[in-house]
Coordinates of C-alpha atoms and ligand atoms in Angstrom, one line a residue:
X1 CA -183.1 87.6 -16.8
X2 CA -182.4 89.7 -13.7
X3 CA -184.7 92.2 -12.1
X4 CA -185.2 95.6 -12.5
X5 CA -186.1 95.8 -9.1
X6 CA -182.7 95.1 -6.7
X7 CA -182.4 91.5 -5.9
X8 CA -180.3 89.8 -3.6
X9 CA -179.3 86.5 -4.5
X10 CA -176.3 84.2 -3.0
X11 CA -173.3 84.7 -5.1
X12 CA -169.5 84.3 -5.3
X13 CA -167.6 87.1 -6.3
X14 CA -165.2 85.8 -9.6
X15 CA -163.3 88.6 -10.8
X16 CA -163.0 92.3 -11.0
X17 CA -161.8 94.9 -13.2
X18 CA -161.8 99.1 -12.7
X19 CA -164.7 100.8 -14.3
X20 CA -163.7 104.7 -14.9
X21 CA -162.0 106.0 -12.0
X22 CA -164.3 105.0 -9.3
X23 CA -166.5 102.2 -10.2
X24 CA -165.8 98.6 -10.0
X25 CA -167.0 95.6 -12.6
X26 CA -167.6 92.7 -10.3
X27 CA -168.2 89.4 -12.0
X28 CA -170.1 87.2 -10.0
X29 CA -171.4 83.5 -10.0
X30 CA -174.8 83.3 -9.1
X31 CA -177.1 79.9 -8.7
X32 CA -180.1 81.5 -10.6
X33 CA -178.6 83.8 -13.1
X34 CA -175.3 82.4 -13.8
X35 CA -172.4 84.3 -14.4
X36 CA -173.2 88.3 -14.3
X37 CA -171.2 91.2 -14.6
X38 CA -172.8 94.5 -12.2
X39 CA -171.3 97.5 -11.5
X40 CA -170.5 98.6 -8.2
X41 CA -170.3 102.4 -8.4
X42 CA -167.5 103.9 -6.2
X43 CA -166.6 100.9 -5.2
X44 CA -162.9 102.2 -5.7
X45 CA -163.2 105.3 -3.9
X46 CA -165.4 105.1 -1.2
X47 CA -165.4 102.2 1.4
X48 CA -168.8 102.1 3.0
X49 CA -171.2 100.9 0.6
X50 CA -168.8 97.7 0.2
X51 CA -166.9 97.4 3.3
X52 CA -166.0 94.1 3.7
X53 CA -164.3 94.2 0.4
X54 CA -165.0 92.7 -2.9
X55 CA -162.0 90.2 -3.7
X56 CA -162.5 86.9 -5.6
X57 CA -163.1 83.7 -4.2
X58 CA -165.7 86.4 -1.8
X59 CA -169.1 84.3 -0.7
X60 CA -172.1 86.1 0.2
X61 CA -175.3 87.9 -0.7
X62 CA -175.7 90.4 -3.9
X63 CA -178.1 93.0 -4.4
X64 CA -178.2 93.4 -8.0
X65 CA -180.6 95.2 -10.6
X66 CA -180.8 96.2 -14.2
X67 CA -179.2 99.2 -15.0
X68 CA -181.7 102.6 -15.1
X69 CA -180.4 102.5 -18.7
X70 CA -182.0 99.0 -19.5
X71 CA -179.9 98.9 -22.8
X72 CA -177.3 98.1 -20.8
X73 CA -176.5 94.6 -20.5
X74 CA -174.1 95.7 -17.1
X75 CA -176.0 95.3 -14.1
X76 CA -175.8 97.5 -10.9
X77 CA -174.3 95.7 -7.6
X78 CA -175.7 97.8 -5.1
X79 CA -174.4 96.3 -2.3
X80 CA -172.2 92.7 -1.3
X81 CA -173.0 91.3 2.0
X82 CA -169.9 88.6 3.2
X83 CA -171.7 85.3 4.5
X84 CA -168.3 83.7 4.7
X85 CA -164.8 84.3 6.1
X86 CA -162.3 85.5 4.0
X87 CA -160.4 88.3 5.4
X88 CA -157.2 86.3 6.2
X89 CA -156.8 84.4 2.6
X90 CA -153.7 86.7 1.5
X91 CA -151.9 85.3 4.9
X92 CA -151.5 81.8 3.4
X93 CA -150.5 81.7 -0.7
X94 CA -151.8 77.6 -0.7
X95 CA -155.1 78.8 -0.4
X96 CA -154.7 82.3 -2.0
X97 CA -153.0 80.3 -5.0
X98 CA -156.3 77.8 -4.9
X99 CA -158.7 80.1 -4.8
X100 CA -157.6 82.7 -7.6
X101 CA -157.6 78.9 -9.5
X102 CA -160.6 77.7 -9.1
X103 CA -162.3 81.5 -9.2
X104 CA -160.3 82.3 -12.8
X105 CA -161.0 78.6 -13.8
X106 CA -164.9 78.9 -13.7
X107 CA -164.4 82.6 -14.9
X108 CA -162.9 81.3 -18.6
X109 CA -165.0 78.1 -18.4
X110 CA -168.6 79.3 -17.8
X111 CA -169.6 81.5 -21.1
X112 CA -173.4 82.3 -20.8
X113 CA -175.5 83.7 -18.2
X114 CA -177.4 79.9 -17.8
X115 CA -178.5 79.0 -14.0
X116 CA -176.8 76.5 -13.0
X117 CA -177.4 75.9 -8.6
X118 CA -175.7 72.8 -8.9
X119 CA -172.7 74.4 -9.9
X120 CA -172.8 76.9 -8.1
X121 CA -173.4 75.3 -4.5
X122 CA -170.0 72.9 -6.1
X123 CA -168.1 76.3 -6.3
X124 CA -169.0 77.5 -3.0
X125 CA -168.6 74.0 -1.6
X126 CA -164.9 73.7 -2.7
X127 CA -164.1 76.9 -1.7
X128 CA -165.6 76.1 1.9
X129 CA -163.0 73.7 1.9
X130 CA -160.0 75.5 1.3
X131 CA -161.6 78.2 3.2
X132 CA -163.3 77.4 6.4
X133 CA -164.2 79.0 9.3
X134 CA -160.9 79.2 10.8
X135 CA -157.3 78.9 8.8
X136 CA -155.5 77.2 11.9
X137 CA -155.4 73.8 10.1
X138 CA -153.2 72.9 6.9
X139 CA -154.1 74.2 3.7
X140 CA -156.0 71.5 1.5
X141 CA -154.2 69.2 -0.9
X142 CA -154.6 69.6 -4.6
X143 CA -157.0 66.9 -4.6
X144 CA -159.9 69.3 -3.6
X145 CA -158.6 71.5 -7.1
X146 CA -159.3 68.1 -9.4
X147 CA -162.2 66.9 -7.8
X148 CA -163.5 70.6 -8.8
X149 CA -161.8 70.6 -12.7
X150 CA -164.0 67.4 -13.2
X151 CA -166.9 68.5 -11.9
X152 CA -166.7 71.8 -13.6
X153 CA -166.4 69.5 -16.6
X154 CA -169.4 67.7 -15.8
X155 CA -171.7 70.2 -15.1
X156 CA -171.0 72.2 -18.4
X157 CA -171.2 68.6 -20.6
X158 CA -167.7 68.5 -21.3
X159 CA -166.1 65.6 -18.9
X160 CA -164.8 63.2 -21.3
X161 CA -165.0 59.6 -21.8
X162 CA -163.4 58.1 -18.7
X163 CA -164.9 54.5 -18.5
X164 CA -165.8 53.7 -21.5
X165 CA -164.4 54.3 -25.1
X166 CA -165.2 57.7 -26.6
X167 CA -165.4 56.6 -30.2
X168 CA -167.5 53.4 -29.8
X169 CA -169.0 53.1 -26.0
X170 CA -167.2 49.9 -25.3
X171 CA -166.0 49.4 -22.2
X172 CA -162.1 50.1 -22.3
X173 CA -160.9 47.3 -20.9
X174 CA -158.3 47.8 -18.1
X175 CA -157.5 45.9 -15.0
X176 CA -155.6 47.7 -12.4
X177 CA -151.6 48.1 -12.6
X178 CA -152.5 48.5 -15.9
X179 CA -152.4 51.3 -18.5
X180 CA -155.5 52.9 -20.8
X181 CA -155.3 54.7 -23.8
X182 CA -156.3 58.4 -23.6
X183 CA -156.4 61.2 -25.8
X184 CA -158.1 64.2 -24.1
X185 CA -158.6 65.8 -28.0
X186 CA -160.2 62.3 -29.1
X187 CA -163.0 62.5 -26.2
X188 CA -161.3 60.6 -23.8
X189 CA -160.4 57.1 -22.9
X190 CA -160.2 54.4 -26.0
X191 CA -160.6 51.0 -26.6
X192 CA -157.9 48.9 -27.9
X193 CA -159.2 49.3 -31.7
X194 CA -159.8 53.1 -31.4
X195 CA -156.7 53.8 -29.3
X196 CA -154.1 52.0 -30.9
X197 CA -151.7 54.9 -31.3
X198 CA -153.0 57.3 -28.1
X199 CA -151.1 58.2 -25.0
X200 CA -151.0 55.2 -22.8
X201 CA -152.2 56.6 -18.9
X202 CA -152.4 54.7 -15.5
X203 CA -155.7 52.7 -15.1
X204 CA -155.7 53.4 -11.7
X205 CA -155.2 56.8 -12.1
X206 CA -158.4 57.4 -14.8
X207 CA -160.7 55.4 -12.2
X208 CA -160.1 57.6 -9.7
X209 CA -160.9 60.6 -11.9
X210 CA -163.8 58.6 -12.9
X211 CA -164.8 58.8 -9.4
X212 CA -164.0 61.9 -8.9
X213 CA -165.8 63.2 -11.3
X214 CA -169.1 61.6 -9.8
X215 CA -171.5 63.0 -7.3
X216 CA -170.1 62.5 -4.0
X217 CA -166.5 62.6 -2.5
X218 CA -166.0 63.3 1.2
X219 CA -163.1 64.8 3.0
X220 CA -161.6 61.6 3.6
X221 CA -161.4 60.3 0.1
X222 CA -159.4 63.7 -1.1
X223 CA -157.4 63.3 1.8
X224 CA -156.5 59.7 0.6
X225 CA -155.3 61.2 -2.9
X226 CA -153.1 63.4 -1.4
X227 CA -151.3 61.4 -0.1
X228 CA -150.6 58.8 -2.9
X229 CA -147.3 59.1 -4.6
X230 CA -146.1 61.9 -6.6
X231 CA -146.1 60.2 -10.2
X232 CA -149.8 59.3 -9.4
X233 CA -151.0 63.0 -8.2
X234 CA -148.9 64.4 -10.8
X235 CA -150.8 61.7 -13.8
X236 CA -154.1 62.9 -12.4
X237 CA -153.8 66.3 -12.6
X238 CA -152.2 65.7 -16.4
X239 CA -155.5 63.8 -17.0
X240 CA -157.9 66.6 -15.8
X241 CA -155.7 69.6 -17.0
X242 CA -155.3 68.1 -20.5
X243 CA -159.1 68.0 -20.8
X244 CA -158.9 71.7 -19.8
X245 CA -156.8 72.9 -22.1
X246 CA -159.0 72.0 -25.1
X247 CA -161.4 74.4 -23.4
X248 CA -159.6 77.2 -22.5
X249 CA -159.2 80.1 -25.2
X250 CA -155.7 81.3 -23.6
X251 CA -153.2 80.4 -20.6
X252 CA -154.5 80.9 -16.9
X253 CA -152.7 83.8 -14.7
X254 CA -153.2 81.7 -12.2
X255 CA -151.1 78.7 -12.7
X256 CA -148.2 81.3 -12.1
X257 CA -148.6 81.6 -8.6
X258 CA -148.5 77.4 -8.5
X259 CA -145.3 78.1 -10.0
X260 CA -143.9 80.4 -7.9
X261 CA -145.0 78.4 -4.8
X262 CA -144.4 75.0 -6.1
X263 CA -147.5 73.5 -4.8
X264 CA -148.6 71.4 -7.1
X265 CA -150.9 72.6 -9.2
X266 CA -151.8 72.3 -12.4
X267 CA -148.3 73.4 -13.3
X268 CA -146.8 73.0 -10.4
X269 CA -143.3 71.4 -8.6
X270 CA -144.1 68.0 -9.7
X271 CA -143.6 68.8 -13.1
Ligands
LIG301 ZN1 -163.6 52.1 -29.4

């Protein structure tokens, strides 16, 4: 429940929409209260009061309160203090194309106003990555975009079966260079008796989701995926975008932009 009195509380800034001609609805990811929707009254006309913009993929502190009219559901946001650099995003599409991803991703994915700081310090640890403190290096691969899918998955209990089978719990047996049945609608990976007629995937290529989907992956080991082979990169992302799909109620405006820029995303050039 948020206060009545302003709080400030870390949050990301996920999407906006106008509200009347002046005011702004800011949805924003917060570690405590979830996913809340404020109000940032002239937001759209006047400059001051949120100066260093309010764009998605934004990092920093909230000041948010329950409206005066405490029917309302629609918080106020009465002010957004950047803790992170951001300014320069729309310079390079890579990471504008990533982060309108990963912010419209956990937008459609997370429902409910639950507190989740584990999520949340995911969220702003992926975009850290794809935004640091300077943009002088390259942009991130699209490993950094799967290890996020599966942990998105993970945190909100829908990861599927990726070691063992999802009917029966058996351990799908599968050496490497060789392939395991998968059927992101049946749960997941399946054991020979339960998979007979499912989509035959890379081993390889579900234990490194497997892993990715776990609690640690540094730098290095994205890095490391990047640079594997097209038909590898291009089965992972199949894997985690097929578990996805069951969850998402329509097609992401994002994956348009990975499209247009050919960058491998979900949709991207290596269809
Ligand atoms: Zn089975």
């Amino acid at each position: 429940m948020a206060p009545a009195q302003p709080e400030t509380v870390p949050a990301v800034i996920l999407r906006t929409r106008p509200l009347g001609d002046a005011d702004l609805v800011v949805v924003l990811m917060t570690p405590t209260h979830g996913k809340v929707e404020a109000a940032a009254r002239n937001a759209r006309k006047s400059r001051k009061r949120f100066a260093g913009g309010l764009s998605p993929g934004m990092r920093g502190n909230a000041s948010i309160a329950r409206s005066a009219r405490s029917t309302s559901a629609l918080l106020r946001l009465g002010g957004f203090e950047p803790t992170a650099l951001h300014a320069d995003v729309g310079r390079d599409l890579t990471r504008f194309a990533f982060v309108a991803y990963v912010c419209e991703l956990t937008d459609e994915l997370v429902l409910g106003q639950q507190p989740d700081p584990k999520l949340f310090s995911e969220l702003c640890a992926v975009l850290e990555i794809i935004l640091p403190g300077t943009l002088d290096a390259r942009a991130p691969g699209p490993a950094v975009l799967r290890r996020y899918e599966l942990v998105l998955l993970r945190e909100l209990g829908l990861l599927p079966a990726l070691r063992q089978c999802a009917v029966c719990g058996r351990t799908a047996r599968a050496p490497v260079d060789t392939r395991v049945a998968f059927e992101a609608r049946h749960g997941g990976v399946l054991c020979a008796e339960h998979g007979s007629r499912a989509t035959r995937l890379d081993a390889t290529v579900v234990a490194v989701a497997a892993a990715l989907s776990g609690e640690h992956t540094d730098a290095a080991g994205l890095a490391e995926i990047d640079q594997r082979p097209p038909g590898f990169r291009r089965g992972l992302r199949d894997v985690t975008y097929g578990v996805l799909r069951q969850h998402l109620r329509r097609p992401l405006r994002s994956l348009a932009l990975f499209r247009q820029l050919a960058i491998g995303g979900p949709r991207g050039s290596e269809d």
